[in-house]
mmCIF file of C-alpha atoms and ligand atoms in Angstrom:
data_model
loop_
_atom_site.group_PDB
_atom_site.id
_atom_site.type_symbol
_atom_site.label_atom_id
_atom_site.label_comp_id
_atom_site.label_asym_id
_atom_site.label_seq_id
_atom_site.Cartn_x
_atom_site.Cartn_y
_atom_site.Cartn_z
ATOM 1 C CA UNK X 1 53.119 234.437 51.790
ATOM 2 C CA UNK X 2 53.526 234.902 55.705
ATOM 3 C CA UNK X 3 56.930 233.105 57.128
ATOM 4 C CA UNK X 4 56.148 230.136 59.655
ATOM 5 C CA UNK X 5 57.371 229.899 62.745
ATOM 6 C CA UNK X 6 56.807 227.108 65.374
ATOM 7 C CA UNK X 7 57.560 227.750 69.092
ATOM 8 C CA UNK X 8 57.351 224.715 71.330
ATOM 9 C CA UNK X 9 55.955 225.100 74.585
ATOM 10 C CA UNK X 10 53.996 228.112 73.672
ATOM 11 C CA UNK X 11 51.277 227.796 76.041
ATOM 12 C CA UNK X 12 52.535 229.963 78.489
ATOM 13 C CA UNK X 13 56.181 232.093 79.670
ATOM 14 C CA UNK X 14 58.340 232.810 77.364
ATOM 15 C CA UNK X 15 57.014 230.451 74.643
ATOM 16 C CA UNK X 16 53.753 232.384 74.745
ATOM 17 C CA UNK X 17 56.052 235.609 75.009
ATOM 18 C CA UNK X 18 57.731 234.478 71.283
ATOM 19 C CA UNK X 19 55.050 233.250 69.847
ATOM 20 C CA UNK X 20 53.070 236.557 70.207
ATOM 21 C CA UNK X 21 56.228 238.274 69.250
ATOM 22 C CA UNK X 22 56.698 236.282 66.035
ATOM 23 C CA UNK X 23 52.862 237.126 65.205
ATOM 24 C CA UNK X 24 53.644 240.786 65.274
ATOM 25 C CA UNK X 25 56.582 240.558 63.239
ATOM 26 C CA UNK X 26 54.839 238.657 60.724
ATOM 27 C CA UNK X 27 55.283 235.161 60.826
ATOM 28 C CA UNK X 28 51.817 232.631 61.336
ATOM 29 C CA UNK X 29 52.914 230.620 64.155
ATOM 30 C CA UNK X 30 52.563 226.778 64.887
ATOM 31 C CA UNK X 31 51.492 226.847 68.679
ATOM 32 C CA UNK X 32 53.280 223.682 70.925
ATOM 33 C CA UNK X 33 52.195 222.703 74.293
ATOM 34 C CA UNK X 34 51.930 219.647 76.036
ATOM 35 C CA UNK X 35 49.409 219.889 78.865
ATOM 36 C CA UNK X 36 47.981 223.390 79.216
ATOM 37 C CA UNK X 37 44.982 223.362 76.278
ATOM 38 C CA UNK X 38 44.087 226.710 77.771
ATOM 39 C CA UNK X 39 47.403 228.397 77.616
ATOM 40 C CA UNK X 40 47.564 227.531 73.855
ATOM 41 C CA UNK X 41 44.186 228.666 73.042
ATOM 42 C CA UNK X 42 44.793 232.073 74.477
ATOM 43 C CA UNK X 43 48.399 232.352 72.852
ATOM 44 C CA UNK X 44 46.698 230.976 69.872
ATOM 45 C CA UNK X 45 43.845 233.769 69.906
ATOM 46 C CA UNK X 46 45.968 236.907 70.867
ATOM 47 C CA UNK X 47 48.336 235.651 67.476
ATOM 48 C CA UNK X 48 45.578 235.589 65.397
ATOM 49 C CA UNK X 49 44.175 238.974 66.958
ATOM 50 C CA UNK X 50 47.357 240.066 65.679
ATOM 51 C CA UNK X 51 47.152 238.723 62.121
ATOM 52 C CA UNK X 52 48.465 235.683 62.191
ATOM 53 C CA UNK X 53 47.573 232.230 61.305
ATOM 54 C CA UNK X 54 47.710 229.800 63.990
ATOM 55 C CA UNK X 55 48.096 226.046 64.124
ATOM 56 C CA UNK X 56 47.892 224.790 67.805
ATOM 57 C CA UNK X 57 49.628 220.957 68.131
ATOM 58 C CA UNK X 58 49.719 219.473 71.302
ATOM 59 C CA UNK X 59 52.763 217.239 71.438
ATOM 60 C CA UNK X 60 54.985 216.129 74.026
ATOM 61 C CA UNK X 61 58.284 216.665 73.009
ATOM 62 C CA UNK X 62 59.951 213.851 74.617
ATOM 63 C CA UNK X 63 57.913 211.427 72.468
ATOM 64 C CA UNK X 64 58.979 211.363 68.663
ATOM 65 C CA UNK X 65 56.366 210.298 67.781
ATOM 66 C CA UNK X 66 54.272 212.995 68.816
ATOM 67 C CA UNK X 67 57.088 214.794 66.825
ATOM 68 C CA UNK X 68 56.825 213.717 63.740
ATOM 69 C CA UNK X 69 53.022 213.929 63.903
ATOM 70 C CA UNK X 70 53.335 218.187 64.670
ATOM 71 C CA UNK X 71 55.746 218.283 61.781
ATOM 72 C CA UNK X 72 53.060 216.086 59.722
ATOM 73 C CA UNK X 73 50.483 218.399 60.804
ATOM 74 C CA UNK X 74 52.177 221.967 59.900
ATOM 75 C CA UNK X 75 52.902 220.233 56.462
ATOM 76 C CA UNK X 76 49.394 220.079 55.901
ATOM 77 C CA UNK X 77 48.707 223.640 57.012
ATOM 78 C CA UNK X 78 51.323 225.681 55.848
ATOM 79 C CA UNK X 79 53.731 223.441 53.619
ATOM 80 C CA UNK X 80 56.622 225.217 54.621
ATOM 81 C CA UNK X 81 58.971 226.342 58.011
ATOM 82 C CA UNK X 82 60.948 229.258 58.034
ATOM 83 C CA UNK X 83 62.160 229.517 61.790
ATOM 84 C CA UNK X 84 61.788 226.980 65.167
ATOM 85 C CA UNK X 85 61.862 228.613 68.825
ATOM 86 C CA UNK X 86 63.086 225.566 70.788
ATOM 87 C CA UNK X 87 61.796 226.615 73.931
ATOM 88 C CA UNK X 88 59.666 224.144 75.638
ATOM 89 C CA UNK X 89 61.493 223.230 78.871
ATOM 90 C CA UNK X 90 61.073 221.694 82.858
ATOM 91 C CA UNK X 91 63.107 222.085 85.825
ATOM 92 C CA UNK X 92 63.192 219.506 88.945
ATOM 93 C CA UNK X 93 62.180 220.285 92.414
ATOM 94 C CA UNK X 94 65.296 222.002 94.392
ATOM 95 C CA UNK X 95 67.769 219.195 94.760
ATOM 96 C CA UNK X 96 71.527 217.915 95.361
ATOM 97 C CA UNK X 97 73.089 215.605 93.494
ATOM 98 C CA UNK X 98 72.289 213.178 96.059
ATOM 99 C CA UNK X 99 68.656 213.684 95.280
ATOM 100 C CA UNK X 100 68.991 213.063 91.883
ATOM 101 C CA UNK X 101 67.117 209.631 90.154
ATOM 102 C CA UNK X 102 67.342 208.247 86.956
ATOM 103 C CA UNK X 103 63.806 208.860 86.598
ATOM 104 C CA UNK X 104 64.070 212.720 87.057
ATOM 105 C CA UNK X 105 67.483 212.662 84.653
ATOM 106 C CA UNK X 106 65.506 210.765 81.973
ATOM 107 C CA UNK X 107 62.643 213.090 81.792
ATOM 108 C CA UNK X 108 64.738 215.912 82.427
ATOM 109 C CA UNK X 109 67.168 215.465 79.464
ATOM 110 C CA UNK X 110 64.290 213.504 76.937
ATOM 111 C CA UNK X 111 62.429 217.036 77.424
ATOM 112 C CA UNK X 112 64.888 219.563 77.495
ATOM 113 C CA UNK X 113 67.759 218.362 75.505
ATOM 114 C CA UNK X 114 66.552 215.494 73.028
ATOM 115 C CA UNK X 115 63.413 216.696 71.700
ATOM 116 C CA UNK X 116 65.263 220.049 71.130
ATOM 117 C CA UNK X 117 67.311 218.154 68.837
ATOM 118 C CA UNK X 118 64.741 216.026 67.490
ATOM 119 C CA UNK X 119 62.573 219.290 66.813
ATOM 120 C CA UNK X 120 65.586 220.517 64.971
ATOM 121 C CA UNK X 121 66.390 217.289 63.116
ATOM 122 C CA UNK X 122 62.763 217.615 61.796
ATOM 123 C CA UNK X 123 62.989 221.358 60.853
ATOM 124 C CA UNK X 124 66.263 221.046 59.109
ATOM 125 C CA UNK X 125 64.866 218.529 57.058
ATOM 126 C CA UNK X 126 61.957 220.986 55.815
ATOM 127 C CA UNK X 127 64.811 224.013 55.837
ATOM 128 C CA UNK X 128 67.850 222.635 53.944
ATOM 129 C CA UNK X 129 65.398 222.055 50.448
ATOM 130 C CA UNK X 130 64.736 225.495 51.118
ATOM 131 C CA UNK X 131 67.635 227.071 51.812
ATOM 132 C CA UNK X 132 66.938 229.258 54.469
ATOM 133 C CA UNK X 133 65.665 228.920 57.761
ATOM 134 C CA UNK X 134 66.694 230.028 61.387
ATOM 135 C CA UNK X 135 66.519 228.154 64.640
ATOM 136 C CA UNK X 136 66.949 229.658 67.967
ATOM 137 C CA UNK X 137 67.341 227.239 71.306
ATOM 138 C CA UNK X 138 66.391 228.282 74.507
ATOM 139 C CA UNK X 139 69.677 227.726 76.705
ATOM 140 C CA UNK X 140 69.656 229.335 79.848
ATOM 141 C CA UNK X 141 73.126 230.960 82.119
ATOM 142 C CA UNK X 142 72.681 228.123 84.547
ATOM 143 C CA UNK X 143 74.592 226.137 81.881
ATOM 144 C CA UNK X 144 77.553 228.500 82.625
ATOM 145 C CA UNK X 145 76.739 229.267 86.280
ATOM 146 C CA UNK X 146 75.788 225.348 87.305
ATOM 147 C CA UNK X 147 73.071 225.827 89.605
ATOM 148 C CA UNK X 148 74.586 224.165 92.329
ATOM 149 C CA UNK X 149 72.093 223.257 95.274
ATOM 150 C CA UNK X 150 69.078 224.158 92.741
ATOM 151 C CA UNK X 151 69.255 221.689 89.492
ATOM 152 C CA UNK X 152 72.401 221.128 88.650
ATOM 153 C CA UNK X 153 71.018 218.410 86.065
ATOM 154 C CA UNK X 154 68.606 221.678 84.520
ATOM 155 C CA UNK X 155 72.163 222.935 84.334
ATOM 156 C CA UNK X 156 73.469 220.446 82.363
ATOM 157 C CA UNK X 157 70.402 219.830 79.797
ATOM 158 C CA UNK X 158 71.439 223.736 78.834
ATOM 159 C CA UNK X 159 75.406 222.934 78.436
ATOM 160 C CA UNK X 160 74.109 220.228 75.975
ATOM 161 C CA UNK X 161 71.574 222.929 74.306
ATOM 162 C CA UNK X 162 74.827 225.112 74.006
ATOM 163 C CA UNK X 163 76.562 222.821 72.566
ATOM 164 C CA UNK X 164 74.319 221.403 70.028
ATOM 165 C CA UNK X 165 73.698 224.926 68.850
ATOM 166 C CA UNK X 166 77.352 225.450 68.184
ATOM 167 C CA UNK X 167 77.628 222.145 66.474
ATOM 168 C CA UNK X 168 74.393 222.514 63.966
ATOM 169 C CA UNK X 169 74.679 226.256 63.602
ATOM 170 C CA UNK X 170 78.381 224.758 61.684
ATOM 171 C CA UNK X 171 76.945 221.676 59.993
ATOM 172 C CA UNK X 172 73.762 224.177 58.545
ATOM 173 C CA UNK X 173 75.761 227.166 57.928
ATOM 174 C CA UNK X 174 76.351 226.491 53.847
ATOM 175 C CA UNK X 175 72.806 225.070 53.878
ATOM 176 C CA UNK X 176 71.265 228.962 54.222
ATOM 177 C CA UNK X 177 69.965 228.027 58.119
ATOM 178 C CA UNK X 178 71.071 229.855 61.193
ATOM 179 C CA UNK X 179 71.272 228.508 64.420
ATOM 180 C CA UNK X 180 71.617 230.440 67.937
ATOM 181 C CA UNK X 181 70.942 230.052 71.382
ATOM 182 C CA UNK X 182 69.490 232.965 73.301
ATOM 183 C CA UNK X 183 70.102 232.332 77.576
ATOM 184 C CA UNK X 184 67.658 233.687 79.763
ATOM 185 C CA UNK X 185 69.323 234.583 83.124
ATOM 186 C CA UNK X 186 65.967 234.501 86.005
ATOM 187 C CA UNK X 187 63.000 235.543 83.816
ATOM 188 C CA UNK X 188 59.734 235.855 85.934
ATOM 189 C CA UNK X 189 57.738 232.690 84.994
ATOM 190 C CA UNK X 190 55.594 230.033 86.471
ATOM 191 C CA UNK X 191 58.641 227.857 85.628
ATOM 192 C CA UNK X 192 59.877 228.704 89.255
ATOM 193 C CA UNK X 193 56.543 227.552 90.699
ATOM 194 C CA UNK X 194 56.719 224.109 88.503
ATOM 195 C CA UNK X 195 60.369 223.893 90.266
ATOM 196 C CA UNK X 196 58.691 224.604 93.975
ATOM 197 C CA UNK X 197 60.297 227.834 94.171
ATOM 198 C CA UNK X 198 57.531 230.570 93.692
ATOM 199 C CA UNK X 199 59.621 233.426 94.728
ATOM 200 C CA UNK X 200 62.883 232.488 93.237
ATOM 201 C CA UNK X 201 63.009 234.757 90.089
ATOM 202 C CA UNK X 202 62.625 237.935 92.608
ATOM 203 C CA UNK X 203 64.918 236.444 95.042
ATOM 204 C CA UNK X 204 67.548 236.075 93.071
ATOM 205 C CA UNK X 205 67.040 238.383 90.461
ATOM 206 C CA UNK X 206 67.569 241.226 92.810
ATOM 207 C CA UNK X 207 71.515 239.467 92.902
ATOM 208 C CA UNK X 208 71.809 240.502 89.085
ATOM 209 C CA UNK X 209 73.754 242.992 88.526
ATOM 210 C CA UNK X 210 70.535 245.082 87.096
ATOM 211 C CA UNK X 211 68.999 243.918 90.281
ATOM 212 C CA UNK X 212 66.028 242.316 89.146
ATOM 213 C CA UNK X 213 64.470 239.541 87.334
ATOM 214 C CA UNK X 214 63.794 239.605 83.448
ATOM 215 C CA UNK X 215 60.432 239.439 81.705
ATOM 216 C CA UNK X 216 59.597 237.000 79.094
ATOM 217 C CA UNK X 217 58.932 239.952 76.397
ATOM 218 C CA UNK X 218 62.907 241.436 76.900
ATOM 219 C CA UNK X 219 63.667 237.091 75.827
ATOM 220 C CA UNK X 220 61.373 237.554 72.887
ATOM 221 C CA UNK X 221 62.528 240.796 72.105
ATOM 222 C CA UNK X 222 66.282 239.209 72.126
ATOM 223 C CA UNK X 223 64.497 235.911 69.660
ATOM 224 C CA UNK X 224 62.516 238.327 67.562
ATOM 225 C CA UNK X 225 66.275 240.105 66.447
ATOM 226 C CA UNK X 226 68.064 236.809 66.321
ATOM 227 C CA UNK X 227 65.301 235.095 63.754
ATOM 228 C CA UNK X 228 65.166 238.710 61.728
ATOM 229 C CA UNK X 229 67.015 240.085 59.050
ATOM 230 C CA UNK X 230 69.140 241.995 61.355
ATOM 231 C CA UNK X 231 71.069 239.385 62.642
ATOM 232 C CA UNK X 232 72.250 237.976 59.009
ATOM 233 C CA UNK X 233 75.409 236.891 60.183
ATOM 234 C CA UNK X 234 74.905 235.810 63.181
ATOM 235 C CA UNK X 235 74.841 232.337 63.903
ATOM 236 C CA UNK X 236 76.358 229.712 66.267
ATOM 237 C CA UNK X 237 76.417 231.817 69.108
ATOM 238 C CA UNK X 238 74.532 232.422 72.621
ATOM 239 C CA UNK X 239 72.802 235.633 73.180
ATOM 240 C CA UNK X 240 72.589 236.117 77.018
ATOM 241 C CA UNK X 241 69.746 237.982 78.179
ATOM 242 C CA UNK X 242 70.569 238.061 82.149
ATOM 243 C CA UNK X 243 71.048 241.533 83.370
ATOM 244 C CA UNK X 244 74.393 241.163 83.864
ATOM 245 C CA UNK X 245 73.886 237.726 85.553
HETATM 246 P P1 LIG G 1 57.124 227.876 81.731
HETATM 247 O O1 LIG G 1 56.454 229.170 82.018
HETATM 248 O O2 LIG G 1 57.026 226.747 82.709
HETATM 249 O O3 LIG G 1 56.644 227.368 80.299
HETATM 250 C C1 LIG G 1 57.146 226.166 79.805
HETATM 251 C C2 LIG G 1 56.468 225.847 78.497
HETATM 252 O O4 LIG G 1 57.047 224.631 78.010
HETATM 253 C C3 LIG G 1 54.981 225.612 78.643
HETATM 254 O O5 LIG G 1 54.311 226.113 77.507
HETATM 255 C C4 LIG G 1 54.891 224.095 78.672
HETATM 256 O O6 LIG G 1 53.682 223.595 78.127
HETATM 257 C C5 LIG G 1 55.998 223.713 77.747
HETATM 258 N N1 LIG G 1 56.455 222.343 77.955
HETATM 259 C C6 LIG G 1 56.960 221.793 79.076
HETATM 260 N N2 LIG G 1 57.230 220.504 78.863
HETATM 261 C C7 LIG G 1 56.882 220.243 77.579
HETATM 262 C C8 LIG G 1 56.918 219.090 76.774
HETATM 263 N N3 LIG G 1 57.361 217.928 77.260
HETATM 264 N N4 LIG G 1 56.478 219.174 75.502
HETATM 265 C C9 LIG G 1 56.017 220.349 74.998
HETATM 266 N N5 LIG G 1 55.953 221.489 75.726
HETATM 267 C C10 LIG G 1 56.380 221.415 77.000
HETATM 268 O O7 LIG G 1 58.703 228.075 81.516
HETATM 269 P P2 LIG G 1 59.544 229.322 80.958
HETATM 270 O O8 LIG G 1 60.155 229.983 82.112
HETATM 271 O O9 LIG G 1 58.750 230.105 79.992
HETATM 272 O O10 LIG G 1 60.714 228.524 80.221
HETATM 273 C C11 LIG G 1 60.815 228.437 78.816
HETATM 274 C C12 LIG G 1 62.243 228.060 78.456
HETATM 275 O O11 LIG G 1 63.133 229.049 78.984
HETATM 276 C C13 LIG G 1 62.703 226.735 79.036
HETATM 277 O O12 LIG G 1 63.512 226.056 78.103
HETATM 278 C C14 LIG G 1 63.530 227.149 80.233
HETATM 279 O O13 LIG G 1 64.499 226.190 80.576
HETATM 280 C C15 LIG G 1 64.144 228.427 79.718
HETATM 281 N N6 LIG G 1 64.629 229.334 80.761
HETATM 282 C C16 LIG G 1 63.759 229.917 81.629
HETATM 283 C C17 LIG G 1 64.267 230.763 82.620
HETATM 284 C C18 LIG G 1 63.384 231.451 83.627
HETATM 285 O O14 LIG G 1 63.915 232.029 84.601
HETATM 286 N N7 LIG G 1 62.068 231.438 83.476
HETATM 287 C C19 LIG G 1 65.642 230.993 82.688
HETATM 288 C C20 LIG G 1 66.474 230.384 81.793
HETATM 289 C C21 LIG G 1 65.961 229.558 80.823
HETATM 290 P P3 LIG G 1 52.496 222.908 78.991
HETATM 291 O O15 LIG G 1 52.315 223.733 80.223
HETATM 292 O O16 LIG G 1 51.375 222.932 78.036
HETATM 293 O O17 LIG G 1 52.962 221.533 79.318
#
């Protein structure tokens, strides 16, 4: 019996990235997006190319409702979860703090930070019965750098991620689940284009000390180790993947 693996937001970036990864390596893979159908289906049909079985959801993962109905749905399919990529993720526009409304913080944090730990909620719930499991977040160094004149609310969302992946990876650990957080330093993505920055990941990539921007295959390299056998005892920490950023 394949492992399962669900990846939110794997319709395109580094989602897509892990969830062709996870294929390769093995697992069938539960593909999450919210709004790019097309994204999914071509994630969804280069995994299976590759041997695995796919289950595509669309769910927002600020709504828990939509939640627990991808959760119903991969109980149907594959009646078991061995390993979540929380990746699914959204920046602002540029911004100061002055900038900032409630509106933007609200969907900002319900996206990035508590349907992370709703997704995990759900997948520790399938996991701890089990007794095994692994569960990687997607963090990013802005949570250490701050992001100042950029997002410094993106920022924040991650410190939370970090957090929260210190503070399950210790409440799981005796229950046979890891937890880790893998941060991406500035991975070439349309993320930067969502944020109105097209060029950004060049721009200042070329500051890193490797002087240039990451792919998303060197973050799914760095989530295919973490969720494998390799990293046994590893858990509760963050795996920066930043070129020296
Ligand atoms: P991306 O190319 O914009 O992809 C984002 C993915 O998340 C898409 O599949 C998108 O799906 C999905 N998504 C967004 N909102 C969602 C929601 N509410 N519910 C479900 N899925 C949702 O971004 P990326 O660069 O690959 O970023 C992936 C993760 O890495 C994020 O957590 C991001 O913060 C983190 N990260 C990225 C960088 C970087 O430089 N790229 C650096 C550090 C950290 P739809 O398009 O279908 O909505």
């Amino acid at each position: 019996m394949r492992p399962v693996c669900l990846i939110t937001g794997a319709s395109a970036g580094i989602g897509a990235a892990c969830a062709l990864r996870a294929a390769s390596d093995g697992y069938d893979v539960v593909v999450n997006y919210n709004s790019d159908h097309a994204g999914a289906e071509a994630v969804a049909q280069a995994a299976t190319d590759a041997g695995a079985r796919c289950l595509i959801v669309q769910a927002d993962v600020a709504d828990p409702d939509a939640i627990t109905a991808m959760f119903d749905q991969i109980d149907s399919k594959f009646g078991h979860l061995d390993a979540v990529v929380n990746n699914a993720g959204i920046v602002g526009q540029t911004a100061r703090i002055t900038d900032l409304t409630h509106d933007r913080l609200r969907r900002l944090f319900d996206v990035n930070v508590i349907g992370a730990i709703l997704v995990a909620k759900a997948a520790v719930e399938r996991m701890e019965p089990a007794q095994q499991g692994v569960i990687i977040n997607i963090s990013s160094v802005s949570a250490r750098l701050g992001s100042a004149n950029m997002y410094i609310d993106y920022a924040a969302t991650k410190g939370a991620i970090d957090t929260f992946t210190k503070g399950l990876a210790d409440e799981v650990a005796t229950s046979g689940i890891r937890v880790a957080g893998v941060a991406p330093g500035l991975i070439e993505t349309d993320i930067h284009t969502k944020g109105g920055e097209p060029g950004r990941a060049a721009r200042l990539g070329a500051t890193a000390p490797m002087g240039r921007a990451g792919t998303a295959q060197e973050i799914a390299n760095a989530v295919s180790w973490l969720m494998s056998g390799q990293a046994s005892y590893v858990t509760g920490t963050i795996l920066t993947v930043s070129g020296g950023r």
